[in-house]
Short mmCIF file of C-alpha atoms and ligand atoms in Angstrom, two decimals:
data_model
loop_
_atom_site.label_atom_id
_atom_site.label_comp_id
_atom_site.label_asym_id
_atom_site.label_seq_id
_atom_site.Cartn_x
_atom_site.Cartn_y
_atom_site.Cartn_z
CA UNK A 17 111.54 142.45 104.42
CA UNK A 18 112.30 143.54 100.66
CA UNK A 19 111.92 140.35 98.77
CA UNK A 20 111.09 136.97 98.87
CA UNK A 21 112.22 135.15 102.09
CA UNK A 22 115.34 133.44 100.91
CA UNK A 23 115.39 129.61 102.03
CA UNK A 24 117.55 126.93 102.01
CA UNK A 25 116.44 122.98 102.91
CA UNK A 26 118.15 120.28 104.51
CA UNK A 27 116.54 116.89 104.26
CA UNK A 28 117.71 113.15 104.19
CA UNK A 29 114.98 111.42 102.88
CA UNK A 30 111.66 111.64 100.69
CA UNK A 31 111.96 115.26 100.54
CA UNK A 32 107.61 115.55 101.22
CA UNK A 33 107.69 118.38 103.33
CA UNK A 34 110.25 119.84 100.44
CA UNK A 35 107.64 119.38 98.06
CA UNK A 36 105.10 121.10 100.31
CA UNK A 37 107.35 124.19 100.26
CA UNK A 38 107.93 123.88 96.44
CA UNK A 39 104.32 123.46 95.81
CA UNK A 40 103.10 126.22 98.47
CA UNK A 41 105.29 129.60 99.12
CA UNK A 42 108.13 128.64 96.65
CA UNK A 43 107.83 131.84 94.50
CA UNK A 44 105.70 133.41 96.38
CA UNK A 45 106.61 134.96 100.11
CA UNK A 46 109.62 132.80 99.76
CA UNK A 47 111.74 131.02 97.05
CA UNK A 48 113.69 127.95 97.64
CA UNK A 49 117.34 128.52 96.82
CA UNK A 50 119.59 125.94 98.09
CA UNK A 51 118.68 122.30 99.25
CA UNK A 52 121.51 119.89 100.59
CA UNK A 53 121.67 116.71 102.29
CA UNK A 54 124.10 114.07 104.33
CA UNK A 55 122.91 111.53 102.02
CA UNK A 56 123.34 111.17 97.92
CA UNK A 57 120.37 108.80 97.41
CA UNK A 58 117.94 111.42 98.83
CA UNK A 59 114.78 111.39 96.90
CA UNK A 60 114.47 115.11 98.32
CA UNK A 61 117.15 115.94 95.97
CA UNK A 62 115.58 115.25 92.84
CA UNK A 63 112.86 117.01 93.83
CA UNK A 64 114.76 120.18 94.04
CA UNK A 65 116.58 119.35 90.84
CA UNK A 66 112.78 118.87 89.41
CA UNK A 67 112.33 122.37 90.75
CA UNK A 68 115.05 123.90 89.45
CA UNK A 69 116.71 124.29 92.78
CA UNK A 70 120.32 124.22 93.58
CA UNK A 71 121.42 121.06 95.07
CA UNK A 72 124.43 120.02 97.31
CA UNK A 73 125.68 116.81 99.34
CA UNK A 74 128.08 116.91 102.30
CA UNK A 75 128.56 113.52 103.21
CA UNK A 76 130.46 113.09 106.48
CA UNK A 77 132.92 110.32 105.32
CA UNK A 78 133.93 113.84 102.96
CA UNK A 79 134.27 116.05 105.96
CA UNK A 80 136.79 115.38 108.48
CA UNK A 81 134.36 115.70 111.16
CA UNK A 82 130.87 116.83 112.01
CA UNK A 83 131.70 120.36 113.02
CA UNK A 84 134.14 120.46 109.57
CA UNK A 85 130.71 119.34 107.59
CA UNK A 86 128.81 121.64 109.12
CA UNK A 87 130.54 124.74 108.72
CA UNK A 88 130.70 123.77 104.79
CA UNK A 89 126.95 123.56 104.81
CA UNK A 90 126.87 127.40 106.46
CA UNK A 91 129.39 128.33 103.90
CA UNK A 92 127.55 126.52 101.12
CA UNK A 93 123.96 128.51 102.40
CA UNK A 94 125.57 131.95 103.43
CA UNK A 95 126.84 131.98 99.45
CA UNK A 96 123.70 131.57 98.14
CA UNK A 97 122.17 134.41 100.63
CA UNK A 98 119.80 131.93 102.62
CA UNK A 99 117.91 133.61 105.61
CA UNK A 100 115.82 130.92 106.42
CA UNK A 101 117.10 127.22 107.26
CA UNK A 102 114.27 124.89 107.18
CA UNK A 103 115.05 121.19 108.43
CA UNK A 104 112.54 118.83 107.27
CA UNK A 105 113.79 115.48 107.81
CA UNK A 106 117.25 116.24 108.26
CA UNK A 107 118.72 113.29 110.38
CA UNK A 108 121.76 114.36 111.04
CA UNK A 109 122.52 116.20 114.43
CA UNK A 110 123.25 119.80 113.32
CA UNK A 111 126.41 121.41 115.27
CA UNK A 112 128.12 125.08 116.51
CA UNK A 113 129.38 126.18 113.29
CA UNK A 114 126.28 126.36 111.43
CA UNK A 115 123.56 127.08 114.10
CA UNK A 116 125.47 129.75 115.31
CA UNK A 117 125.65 130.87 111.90
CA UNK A 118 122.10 130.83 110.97
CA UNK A 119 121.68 131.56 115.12
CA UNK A 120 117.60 131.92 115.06
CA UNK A 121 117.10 131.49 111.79
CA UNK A 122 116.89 127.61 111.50
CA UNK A 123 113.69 125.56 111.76
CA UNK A 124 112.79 121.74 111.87
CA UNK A 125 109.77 120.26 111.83
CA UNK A 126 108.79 117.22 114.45
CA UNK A 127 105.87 114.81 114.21
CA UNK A 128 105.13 115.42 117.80
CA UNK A 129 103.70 117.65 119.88
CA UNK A 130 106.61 118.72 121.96
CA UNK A 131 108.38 118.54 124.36
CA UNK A 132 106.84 115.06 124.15
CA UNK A 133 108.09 112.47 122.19
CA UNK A 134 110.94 114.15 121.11
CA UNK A 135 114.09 112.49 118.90
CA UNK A 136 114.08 109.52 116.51
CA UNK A 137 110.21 107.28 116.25
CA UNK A 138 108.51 109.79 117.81
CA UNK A 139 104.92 108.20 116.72
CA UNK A 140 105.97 104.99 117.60
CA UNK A 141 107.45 106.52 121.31
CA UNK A 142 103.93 108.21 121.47
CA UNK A 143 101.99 104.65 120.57
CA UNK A 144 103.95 102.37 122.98
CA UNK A 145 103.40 105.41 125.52
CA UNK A 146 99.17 105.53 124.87
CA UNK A 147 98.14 108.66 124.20
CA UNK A 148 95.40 110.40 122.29
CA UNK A 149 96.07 113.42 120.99
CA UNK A 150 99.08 113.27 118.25
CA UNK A 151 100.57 116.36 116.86
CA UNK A 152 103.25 118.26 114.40
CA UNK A 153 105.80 121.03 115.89
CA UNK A 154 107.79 123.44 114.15
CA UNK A 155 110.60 125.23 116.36
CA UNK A 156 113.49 127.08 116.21
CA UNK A 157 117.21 125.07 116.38
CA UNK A 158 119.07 126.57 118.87
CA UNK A 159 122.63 125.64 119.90
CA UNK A 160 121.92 123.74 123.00
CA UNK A 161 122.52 120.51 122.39
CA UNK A 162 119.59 119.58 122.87
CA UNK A 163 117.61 117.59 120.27
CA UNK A 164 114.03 118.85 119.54
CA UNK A 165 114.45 121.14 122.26
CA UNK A 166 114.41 124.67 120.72
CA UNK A 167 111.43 127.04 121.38
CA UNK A 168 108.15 126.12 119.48
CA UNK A 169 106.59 128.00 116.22
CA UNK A 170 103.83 126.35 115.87
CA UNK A 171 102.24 122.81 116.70
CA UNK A 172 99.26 121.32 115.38
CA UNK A 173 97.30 118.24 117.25
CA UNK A 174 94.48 115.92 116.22
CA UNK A 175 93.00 113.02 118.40
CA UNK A 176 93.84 109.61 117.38
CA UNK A 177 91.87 107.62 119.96
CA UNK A 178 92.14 104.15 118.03
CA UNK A 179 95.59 104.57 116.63
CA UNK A 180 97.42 101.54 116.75
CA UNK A 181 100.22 101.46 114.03
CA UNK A 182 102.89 104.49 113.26
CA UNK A 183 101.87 104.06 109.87
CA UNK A 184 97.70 104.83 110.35
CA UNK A 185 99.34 107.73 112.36
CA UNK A 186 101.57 109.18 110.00
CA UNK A 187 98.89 108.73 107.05
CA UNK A 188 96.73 111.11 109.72
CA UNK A 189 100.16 113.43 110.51
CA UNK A 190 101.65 113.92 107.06
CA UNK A 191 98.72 116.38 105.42
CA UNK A 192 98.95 118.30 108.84
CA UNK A 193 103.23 118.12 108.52
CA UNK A 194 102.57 119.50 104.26
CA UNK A 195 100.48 122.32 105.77
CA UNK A 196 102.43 123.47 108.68
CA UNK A 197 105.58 123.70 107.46
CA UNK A 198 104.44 126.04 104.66
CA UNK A 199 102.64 128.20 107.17
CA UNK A 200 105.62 128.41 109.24
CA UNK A 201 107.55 129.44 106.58
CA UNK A 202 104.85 132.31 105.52
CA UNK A 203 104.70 133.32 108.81
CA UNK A 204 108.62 134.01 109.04
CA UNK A 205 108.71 135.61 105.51
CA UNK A 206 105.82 138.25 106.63
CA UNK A 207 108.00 139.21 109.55
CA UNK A 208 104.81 138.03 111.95
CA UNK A 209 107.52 136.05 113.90
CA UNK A 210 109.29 137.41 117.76
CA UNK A 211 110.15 136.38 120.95
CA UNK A 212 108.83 137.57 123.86
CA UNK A 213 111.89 139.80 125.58
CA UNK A 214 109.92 138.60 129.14
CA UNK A 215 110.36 134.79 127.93
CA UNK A 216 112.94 134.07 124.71
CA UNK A 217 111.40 130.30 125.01
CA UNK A 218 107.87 132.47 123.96
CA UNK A 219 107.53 132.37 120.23
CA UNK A 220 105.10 135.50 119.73
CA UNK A 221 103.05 135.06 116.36
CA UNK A 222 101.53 138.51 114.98
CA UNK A 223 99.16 137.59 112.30
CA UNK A 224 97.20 140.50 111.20
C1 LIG B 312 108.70 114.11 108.68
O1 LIG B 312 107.85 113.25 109.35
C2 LIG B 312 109.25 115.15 109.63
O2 LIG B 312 108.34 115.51 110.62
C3 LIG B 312 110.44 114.43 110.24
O3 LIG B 312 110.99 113.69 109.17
C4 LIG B 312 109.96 113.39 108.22
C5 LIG B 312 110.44 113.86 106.88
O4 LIG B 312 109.59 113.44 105.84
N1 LIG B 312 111.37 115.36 110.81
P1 LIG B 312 109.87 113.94 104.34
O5 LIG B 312 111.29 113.52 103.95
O6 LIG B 312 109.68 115.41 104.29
O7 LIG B 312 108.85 113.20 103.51
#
């Protein structure tokens, strides 16, 4: 791939993971060109501004509908030459006109290990539901309408035997989320990433 991979970021709240880009392959395998949210107040935001980053909202109550919002996201991305969409804590459901857009070439990262747990309080669906072994995912967004559903890049687990609070989980999660993300991102930018022809849901991962 000639270049630096080209990546845009859509994120709603704190903007961590962001940062973890910015502070990881930003300017190096990949820059960061474009970051956008659904919501104005997003600390993510100033982070890119911090950066240097272009910046966008599109808030729905300025978009006649989802779809309409959507599509001026793509637009807003495809103009600044993004190849990569990363989602990292986007919480708004993504629709047609930009995943079939950016078809393949979107990512979001999940503090599960999936297909468990997936959607909104995934920790605290994995607490009420017992188990041991916590984890980080980051797959592909494909247009299925399915959330969390898409096929898996990489995942990451670590056994919380004790865990009783989301919050002593996520203090355990978020250094794996910072590091994942970032390798994901690598990973796509060396062109190590396929699927298997035999099995599309197959992520194949060919680091040399
Ligand atoms: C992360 O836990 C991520 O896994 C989930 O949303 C959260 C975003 O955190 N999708 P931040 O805004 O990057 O700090």
């Amino acid at each position: 791939m000639a270049g630096p991979l080209r990546v845009g970021v859509l994120a709603s709240g704190a903007g961590t993971n962001l940062q973890a880009l910015l502070d990881s392959v930003h300017g190096e395998e990949a820059l960061v060109v474009a970051v956008a949210s659904d919501r104005p107040d997003a600390v993510a935001l100033r982070r890119a501004e911090d950066a240097g980053v272009a910046t966008a909202v599109f808030a729905l109550d300025d978009h006649p509908d989802r779809p309409a919002r959507d599509g001026a996201i793509a637009d807003w991305l495809a103009e600044r030459d993004v190849q990569l969409v990363v989602l990292a804590g986007y919480m708004a459901l993504l629709t047609s006109p930009l995943l079939r857009r950016f078809a393949g070439r979107v990512v979001n990262i999940h503090p599960s290990l999936l297909p468990a747990f997936p959607g909104l309080r995934a920790v605290q669906q994995a607490l009420d539901y017992g188990v041991k072994v916590f984890g980080v995912t980051v797959h592909f967004v494909d247009d299925d309408g399915g959330v969390d559903t898409g096929p898996v890049l990489v995942q990451r687990a670590v056994e919380l035997p004790g865990a009783t609070t989301a919050q002593e989980v996520m203090e355990q999660l978020r250094p794996i989320e910072h590091a994942l993300l970032p390798e994901a991102v690598r990973l796509v930018a060396r062109g190590a990433v396929s699927r298997d022809p035999d099995n599309p849901r197959r992520v194949v991962v060919s680091e040399n």
